[in-house]
Short mmCIF file of N, CA and C in Angstrom, two decimals:
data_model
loop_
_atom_site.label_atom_id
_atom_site.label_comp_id
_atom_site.label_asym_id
_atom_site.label_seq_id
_atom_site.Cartn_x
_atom_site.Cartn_y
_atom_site.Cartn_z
N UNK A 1 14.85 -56.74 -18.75
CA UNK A 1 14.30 -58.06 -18.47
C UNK A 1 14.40 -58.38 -16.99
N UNK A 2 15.20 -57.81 -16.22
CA UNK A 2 15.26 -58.04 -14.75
C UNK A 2 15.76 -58.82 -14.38
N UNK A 3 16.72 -59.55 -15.28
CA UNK A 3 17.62 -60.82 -14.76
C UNK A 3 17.56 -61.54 -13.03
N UNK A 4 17.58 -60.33 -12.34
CA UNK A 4 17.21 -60.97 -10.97
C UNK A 4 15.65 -61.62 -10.36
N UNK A 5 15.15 -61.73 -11.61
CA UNK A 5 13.63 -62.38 -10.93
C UNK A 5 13.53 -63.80 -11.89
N UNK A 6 13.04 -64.51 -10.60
CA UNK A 6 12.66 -66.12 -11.11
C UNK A 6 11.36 -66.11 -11.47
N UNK A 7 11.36 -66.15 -12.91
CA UNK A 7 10.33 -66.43 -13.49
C UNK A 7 10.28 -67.67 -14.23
N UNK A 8 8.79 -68.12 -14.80
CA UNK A 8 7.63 -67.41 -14.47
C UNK A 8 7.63 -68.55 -12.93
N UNK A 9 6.39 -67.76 -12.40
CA UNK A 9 5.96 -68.02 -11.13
C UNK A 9 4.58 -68.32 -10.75
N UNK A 10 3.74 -69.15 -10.24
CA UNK A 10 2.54 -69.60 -9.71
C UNK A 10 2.54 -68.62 -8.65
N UNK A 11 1.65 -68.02 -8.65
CA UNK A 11 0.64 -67.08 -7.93
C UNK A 11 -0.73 -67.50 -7.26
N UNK A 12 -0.58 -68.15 -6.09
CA UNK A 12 -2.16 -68.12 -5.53
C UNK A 12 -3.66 -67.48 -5.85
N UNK A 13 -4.62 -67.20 -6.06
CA UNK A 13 -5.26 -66.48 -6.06
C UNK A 13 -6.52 -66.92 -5.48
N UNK A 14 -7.75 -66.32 -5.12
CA UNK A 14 -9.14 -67.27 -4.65
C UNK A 14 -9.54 -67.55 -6.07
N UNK A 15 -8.67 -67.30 -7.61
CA UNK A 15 -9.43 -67.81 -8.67
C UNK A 15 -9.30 -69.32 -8.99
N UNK A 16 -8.22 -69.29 -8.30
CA UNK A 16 -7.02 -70.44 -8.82
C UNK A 16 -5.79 -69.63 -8.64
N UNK A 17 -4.69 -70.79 -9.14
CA UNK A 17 -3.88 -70.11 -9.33
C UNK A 17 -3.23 -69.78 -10.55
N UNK A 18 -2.68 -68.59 -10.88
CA UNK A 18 -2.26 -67.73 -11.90
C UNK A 18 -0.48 -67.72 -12.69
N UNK A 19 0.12 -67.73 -13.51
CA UNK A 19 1.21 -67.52 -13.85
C UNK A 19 1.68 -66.87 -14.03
N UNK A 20 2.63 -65.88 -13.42
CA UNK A 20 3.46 -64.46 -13.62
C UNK A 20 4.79 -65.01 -14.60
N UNK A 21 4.62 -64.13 -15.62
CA UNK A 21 5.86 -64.68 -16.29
C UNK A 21 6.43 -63.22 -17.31
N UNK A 22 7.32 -63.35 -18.04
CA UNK A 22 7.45 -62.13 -18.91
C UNK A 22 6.57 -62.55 -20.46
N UNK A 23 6.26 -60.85 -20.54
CA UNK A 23 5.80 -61.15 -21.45
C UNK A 23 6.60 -60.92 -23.22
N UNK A 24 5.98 -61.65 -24.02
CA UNK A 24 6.94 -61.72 -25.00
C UNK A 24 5.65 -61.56 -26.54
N UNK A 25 6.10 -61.30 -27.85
CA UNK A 25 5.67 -60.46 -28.78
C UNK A 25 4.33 -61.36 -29.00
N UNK A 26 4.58 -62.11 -28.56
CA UNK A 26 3.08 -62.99 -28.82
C UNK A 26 2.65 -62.70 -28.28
N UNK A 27 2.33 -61.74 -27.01
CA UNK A 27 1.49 -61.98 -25.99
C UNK A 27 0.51 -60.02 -26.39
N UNK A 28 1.12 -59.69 -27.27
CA UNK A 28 1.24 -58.43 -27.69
C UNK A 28 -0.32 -58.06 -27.78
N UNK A 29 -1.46 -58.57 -28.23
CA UNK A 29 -3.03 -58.68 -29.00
C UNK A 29 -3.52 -58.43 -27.38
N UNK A 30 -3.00 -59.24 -26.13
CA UNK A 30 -3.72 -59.95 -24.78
C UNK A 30 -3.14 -58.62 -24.25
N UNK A 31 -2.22 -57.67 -24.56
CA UNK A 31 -1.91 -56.61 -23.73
C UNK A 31 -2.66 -55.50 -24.28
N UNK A 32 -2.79 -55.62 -25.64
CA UNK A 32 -3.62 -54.47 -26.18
C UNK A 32 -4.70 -54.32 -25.64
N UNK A 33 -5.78 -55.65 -25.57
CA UNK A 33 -7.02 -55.57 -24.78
C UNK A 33 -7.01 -55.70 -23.91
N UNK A 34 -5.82 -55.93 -22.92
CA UNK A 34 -6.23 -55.41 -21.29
C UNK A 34 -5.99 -53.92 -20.69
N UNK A 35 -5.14 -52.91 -22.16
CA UNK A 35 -5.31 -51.74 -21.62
C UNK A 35 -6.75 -51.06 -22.49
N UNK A 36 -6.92 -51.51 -23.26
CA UNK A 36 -8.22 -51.34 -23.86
C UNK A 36 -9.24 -51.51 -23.21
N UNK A 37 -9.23 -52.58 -22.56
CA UNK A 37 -10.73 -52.78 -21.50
C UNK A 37 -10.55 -51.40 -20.34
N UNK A 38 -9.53 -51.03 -20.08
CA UNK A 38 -9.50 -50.47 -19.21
C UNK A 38 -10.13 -48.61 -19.36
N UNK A 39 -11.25 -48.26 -19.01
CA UNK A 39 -12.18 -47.01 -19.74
C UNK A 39 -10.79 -45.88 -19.45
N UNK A 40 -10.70 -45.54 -18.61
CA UNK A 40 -9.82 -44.34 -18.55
C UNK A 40 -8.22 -44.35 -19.46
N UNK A 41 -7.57 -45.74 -19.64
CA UNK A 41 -6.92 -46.45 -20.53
C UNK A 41 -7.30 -45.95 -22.13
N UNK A 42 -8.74 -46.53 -22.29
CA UNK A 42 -8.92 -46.27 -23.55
C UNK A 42 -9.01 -44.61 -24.03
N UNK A 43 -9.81 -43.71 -22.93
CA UNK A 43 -9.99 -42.89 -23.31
C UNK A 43 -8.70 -41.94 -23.77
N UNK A 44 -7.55 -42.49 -22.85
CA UNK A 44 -6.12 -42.04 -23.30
C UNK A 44 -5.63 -42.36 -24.82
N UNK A 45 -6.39 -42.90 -25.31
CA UNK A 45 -5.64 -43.45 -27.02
C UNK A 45 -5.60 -44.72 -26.92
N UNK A 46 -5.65 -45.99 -25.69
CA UNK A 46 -5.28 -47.26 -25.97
C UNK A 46 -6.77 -48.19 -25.77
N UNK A 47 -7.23 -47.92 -27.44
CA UNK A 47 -8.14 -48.65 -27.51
C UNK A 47 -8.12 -50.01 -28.23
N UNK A 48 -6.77 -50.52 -28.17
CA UNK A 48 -6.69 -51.64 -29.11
C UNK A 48 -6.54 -51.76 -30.45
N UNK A 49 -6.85 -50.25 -31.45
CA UNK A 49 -6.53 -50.64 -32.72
C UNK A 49 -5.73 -51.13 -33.34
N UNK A 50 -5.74 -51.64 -34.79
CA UNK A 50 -5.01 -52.36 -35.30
C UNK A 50 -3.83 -51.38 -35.88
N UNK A 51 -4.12 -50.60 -36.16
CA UNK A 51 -3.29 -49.34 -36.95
C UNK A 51 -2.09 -48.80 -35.14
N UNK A 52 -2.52 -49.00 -34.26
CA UNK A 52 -1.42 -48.96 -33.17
C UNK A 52 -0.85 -50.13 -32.67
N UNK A 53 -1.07 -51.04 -33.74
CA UNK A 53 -0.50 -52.23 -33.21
C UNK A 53 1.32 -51.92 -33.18
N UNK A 54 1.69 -51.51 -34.21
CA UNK A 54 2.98 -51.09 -34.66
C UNK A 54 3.98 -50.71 -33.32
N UNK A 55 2.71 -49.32 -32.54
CA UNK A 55 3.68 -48.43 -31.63
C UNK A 55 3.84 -49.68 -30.42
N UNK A 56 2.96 -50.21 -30.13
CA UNK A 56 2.96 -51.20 -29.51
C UNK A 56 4.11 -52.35 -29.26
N UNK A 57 3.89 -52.95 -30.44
CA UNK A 57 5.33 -54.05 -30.97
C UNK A 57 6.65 -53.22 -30.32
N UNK A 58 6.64 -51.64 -30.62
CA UNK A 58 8.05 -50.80 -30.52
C UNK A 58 8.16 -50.85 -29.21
N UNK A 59 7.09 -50.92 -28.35
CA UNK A 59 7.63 -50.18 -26.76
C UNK A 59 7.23 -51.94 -26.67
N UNK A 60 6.96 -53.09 -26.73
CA UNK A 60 7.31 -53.81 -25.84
C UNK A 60 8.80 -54.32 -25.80
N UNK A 61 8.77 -54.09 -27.57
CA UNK A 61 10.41 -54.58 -27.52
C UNK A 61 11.50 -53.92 -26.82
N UNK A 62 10.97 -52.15 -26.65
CA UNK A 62 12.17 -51.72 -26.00
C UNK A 62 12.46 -52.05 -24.36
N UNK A 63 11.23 -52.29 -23.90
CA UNK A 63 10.80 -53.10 -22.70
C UNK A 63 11.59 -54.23 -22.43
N UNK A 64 11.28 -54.97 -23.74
CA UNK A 64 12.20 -56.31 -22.93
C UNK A 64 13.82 -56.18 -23.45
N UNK A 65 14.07 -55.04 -23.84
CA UNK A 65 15.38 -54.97 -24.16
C UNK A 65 16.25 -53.96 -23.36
N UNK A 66 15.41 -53.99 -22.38
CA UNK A 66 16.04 -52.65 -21.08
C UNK A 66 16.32 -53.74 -20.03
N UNK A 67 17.91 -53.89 -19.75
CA UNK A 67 17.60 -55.02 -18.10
C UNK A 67 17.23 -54.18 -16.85
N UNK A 68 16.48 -53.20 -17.16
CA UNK A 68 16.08 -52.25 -16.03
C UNK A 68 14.41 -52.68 -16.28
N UNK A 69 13.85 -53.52 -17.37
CA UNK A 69 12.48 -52.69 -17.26
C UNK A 69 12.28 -54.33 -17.34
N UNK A 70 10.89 -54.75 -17.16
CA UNK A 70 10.06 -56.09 -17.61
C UNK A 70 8.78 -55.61 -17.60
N UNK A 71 7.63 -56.26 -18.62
CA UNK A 71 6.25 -56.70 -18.91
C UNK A 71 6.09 -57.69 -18.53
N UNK A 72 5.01 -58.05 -17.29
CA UNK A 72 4.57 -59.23 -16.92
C UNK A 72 3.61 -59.28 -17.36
N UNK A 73 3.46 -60.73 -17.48
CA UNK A 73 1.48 -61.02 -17.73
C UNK A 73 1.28 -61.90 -16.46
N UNK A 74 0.11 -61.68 -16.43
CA UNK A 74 -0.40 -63.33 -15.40
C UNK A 74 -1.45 -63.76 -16.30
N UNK A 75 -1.03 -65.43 -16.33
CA UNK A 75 -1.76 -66.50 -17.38
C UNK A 75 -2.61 -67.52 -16.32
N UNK A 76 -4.00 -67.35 -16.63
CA UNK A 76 -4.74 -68.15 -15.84
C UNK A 76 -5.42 -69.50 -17.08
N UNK A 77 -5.14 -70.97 -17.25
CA UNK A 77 -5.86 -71.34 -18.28
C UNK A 77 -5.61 -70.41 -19.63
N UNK A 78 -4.36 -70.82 -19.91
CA UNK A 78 -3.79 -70.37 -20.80
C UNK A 78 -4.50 -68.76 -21.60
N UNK A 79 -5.04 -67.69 -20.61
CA UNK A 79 -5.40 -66.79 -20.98
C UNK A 79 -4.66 -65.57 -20.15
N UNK A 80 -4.75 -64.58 -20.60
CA UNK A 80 -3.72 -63.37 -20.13
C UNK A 80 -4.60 -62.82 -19.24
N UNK A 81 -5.07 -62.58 -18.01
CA UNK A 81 -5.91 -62.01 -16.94
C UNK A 81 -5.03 -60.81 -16.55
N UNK A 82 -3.90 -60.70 -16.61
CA UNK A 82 -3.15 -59.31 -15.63
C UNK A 82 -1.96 -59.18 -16.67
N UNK A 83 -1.64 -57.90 -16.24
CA UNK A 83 -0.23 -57.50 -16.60
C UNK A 83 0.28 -56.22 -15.89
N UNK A 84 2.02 -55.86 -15.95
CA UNK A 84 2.35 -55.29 -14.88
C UNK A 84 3.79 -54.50 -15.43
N UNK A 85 4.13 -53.56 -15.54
CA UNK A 85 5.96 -53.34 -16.15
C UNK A 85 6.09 -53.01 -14.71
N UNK A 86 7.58 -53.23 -14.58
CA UNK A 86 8.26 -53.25 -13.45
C UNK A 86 9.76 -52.45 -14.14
N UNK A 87 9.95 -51.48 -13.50
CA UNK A 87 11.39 -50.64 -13.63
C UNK A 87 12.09 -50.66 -12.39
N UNK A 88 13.21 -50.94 -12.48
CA UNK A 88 14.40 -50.52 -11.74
C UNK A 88 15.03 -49.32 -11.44
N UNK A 89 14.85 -48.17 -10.78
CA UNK A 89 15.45 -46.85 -10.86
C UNK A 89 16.29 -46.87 -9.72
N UNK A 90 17.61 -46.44 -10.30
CA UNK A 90 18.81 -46.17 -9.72
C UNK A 90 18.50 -44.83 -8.81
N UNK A 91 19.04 -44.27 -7.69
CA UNK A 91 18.57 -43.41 -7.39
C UNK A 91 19.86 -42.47 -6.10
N UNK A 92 19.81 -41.13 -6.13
CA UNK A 92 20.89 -40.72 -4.97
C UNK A 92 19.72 -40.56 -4.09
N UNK A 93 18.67 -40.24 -3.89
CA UNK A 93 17.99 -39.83 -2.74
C UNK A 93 17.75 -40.92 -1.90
N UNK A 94 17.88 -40.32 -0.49
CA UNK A 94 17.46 -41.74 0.50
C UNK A 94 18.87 -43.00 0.41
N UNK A 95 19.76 -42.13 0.23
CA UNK A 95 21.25 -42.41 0.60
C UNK A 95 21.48 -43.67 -0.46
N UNK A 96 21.13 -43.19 -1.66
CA UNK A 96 21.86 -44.15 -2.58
C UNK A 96 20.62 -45.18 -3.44
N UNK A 97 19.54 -45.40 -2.71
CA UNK A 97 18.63 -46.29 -2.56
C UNK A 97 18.06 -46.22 -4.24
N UNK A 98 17.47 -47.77 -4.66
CA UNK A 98 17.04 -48.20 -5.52
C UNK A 98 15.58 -48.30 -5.54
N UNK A 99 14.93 -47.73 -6.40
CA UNK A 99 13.18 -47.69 -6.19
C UNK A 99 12.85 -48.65 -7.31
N UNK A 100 12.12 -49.51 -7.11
CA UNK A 100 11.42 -50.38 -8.16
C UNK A 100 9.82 -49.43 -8.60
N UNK A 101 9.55 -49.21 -9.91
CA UNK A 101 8.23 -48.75 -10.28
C UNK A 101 7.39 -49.75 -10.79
N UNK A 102 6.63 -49.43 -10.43
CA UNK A 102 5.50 -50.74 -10.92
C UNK A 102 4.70 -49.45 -12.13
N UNK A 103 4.11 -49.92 -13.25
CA UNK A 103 3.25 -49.51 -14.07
C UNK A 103 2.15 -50.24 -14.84
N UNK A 104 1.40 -49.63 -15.49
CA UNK A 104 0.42 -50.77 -16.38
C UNK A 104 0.02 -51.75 -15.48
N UNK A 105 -0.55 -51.57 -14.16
CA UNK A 105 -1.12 -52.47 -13.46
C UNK A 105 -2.37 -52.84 -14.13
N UNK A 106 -3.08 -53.67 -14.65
CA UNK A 106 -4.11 -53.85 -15.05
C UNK A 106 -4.33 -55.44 -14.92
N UNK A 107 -5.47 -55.76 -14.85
CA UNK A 107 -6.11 -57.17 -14.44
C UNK A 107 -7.48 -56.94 -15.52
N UNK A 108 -8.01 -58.19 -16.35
CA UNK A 108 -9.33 -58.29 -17.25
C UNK A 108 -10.57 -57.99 -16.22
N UNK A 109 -11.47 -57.28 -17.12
CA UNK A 109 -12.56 -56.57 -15.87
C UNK A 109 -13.47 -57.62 -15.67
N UNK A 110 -13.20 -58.83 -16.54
CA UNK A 110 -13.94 -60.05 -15.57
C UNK A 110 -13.44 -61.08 -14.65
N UNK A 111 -12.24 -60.32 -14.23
CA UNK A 111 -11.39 -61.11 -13.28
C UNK A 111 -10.95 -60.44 -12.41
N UNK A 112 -11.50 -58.82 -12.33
CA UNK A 112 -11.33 -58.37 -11.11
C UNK A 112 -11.93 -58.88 -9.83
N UNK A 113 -11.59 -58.42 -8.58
CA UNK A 113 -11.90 -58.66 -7.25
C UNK A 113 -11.90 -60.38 -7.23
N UNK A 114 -10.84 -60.65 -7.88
CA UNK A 114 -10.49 -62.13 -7.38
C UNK A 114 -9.70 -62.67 -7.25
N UNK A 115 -8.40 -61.33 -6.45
CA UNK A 115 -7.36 -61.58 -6.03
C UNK A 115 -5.82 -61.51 -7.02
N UNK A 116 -6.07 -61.58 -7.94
CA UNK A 116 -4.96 -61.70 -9.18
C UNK A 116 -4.22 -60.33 -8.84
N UNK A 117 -4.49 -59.25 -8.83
CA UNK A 117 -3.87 -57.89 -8.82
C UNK A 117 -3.37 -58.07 -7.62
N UNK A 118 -3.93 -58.30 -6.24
CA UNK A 118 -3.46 -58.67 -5.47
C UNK A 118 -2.35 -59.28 -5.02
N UNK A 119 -2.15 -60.65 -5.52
CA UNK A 119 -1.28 -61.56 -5.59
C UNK A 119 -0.15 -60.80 -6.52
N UNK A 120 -0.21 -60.48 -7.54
CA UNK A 120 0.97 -59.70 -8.47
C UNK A 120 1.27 -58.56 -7.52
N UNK A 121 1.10 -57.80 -6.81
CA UNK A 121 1.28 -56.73 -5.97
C UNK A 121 1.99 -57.50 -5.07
N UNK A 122 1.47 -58.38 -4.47
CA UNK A 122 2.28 -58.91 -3.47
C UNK A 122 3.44 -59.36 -3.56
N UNK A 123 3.91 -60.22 -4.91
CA UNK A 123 5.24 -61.15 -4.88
C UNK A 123 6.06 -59.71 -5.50
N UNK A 124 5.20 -58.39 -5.40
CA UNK A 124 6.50 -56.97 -6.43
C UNK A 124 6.84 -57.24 -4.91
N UNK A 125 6.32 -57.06 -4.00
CA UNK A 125 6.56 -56.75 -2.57
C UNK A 125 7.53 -57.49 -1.79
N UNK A 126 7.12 -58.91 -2.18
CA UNK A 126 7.91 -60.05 -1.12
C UNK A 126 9.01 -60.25 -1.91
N UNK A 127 8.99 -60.33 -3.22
CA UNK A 127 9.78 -61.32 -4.03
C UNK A 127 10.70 -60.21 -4.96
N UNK A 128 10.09 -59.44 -5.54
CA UNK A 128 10.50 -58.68 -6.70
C UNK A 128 11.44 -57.82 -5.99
N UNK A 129 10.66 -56.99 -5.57
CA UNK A 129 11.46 -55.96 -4.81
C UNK A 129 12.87 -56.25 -3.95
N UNK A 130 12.84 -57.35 -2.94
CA UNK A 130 14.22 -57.74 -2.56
C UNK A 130 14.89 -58.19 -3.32
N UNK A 131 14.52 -59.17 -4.22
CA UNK A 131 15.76 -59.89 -5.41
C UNK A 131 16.60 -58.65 -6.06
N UNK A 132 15.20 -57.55 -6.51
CA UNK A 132 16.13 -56.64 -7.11
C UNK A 132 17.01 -55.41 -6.48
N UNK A 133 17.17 -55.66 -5.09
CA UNK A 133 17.65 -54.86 -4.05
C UNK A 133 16.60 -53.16 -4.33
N UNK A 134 15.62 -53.53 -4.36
CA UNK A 134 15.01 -51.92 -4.39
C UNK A 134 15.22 -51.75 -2.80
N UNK A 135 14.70 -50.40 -2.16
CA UNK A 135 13.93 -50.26 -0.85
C UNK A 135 13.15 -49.87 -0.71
N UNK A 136 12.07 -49.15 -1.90
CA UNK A 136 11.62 -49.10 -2.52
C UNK A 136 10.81 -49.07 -3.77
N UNK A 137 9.72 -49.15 -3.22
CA UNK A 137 8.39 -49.44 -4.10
C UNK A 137 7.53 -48.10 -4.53
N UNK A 138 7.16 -47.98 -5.79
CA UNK A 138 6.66 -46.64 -6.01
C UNK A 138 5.45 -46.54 -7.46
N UNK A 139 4.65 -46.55 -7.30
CA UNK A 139 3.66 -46.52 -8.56
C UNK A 139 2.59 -45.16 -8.65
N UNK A 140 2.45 -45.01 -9.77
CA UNK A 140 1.23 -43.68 -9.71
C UNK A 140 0.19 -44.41 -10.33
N UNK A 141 -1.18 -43.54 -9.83
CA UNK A 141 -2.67 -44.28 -10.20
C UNK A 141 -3.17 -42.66 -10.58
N UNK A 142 -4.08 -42.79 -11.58
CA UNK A 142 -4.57 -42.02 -12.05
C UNK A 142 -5.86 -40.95 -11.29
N UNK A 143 -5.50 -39.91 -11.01
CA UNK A 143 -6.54 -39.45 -9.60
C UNK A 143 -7.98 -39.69 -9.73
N UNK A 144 -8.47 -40.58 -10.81
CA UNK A 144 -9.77 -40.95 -11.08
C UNK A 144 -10.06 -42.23 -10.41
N UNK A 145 -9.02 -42.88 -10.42
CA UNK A 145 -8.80 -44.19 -10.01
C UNK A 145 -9.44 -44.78 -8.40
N UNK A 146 -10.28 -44.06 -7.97
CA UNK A 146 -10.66 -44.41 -6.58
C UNK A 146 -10.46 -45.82 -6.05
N UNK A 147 -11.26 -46.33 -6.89
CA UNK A 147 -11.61 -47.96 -6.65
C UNK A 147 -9.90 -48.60 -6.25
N UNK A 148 -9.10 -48.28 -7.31
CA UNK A 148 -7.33 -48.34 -7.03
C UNK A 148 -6.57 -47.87 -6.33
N UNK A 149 -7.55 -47.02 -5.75
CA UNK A 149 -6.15 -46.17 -4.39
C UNK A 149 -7.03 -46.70 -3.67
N UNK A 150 -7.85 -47.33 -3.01
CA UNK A 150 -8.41 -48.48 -1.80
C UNK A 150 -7.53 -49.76 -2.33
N UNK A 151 -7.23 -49.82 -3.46
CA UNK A 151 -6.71 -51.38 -3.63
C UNK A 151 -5.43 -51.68 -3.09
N UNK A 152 -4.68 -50.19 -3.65
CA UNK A 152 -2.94 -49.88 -3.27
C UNK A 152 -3.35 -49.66 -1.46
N UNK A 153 -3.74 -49.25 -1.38
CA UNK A 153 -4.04 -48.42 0.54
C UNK A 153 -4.13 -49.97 0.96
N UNK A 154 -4.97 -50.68 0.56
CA UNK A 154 -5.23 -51.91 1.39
C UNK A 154 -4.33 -52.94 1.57
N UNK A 155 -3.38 -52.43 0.52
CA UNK A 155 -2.22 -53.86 0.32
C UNK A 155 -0.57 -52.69 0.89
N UNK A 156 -1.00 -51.53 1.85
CA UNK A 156 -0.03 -51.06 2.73
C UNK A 156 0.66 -49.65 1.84
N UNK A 157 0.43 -49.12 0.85
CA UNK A 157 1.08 -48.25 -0.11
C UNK A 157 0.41 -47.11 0.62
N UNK A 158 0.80 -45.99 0.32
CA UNK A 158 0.24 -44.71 1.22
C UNK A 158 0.72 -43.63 -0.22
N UNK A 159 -0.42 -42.62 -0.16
CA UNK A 159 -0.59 -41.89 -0.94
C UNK A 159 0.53 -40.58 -0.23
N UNK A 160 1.58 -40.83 -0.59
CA UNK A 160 2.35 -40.30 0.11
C UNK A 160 2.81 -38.62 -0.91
N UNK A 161 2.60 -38.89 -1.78
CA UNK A 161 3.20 -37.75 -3.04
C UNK A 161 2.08 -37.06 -3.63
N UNK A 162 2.30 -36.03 -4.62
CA UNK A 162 1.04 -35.79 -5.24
C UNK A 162 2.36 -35.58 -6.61
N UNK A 163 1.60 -35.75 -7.75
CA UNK A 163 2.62 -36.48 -9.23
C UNK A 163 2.11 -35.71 -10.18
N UNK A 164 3.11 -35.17 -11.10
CA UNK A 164 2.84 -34.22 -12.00
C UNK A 164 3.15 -34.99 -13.45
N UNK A 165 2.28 -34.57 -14.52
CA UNK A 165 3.00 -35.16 -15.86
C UNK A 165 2.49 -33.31 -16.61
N UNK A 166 3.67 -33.78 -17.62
CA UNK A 166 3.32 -32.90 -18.60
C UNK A 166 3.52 -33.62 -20.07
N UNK A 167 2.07 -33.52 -20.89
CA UNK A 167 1.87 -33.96 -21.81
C UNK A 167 2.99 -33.38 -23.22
N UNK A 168 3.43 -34.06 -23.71
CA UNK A 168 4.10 -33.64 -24.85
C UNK A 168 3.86 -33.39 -26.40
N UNK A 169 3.96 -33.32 -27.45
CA UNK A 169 3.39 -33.24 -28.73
C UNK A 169 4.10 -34.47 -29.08
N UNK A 170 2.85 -35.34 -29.91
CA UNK A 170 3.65 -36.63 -30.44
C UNK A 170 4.61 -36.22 -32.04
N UNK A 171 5.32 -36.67 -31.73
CA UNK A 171 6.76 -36.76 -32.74
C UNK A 171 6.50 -37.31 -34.35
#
């Protein structure tokens, strides 16, 4: 849950402004369809069905039951426009240093380019990141993701790594 962040929080945006807050089991339907809207998202398995609602319920709860991890949403007019997990990683490299991960960046695709992702990027930066003593900031984007590595590049992140996964057999 991240005990060290004041939530929820008003977020500027050119939409208005937005509410960063944690998210909680109700908010569960508004996260399904914002990784659902998302094409490369869906094509991974997260298309919103009802029959994955289950695995869903499991990883948010373990989410908010890690004080290393949080699910944000941002609430514009009482609707879910963004969401964001944020991890805490302990770390020896870089003399001890704490890296905050950002994941599940996603914003509704009719509320892109109007600052919301933006603004949530920014307060990981100003706000998140020092409260939680990271010194680091660290997220991966999917190498399809063009449009998102101009978004990260523009808001100062540098494609500094190249990131490996290896897929596993589901259990």
């Amino acid at each position: 849950m991240l005990s060290g962040l004041a939530l929820p929080v008003d977020l500027p945006t050119r939409a208005g402004v937005v509410t960063l807050r944690t998210a909680g089991t109700e908010d569960l339907d508004a996260l399904m369809a914002l990784l659902s809207d998302d094409p490369i998202s869906a094509a991974r398995g997260d298309s919103g069905l009802e029959e994955n609602r289950p695995a869903y319920a499991r990883a948010l709860e373990r989410i908010a039951a890690d004080p290393a991890n949080a699910q944000l949403v941002a609430v514009s007019h009482r609707r879910i426009v963004g969401t964001m997990q944020l991890t805490v990683i302990p770390g020896l490299a870089r003399a001890g240093a704490d890296r905050l991960q950002v994941e599940t960046v996603r914003v509704a695709s009719d509320c892109r380019s109007s600052g919301i992702g933006a603004a949530m990027m920014r307060w990981v930066a100003d706000v998140a990141a020092p409260a939680l003593g990271a010194t680091l900031i660290q997220l991966t984007s999917d190498a399809a993701r063009a449009d998102a590595h101009r978004f990260y590049e523009r808001l100062g992140y540098t494609p500094s790594h190249v990131g490996f996964k290896l897929r596993m057999p589901s259990a």
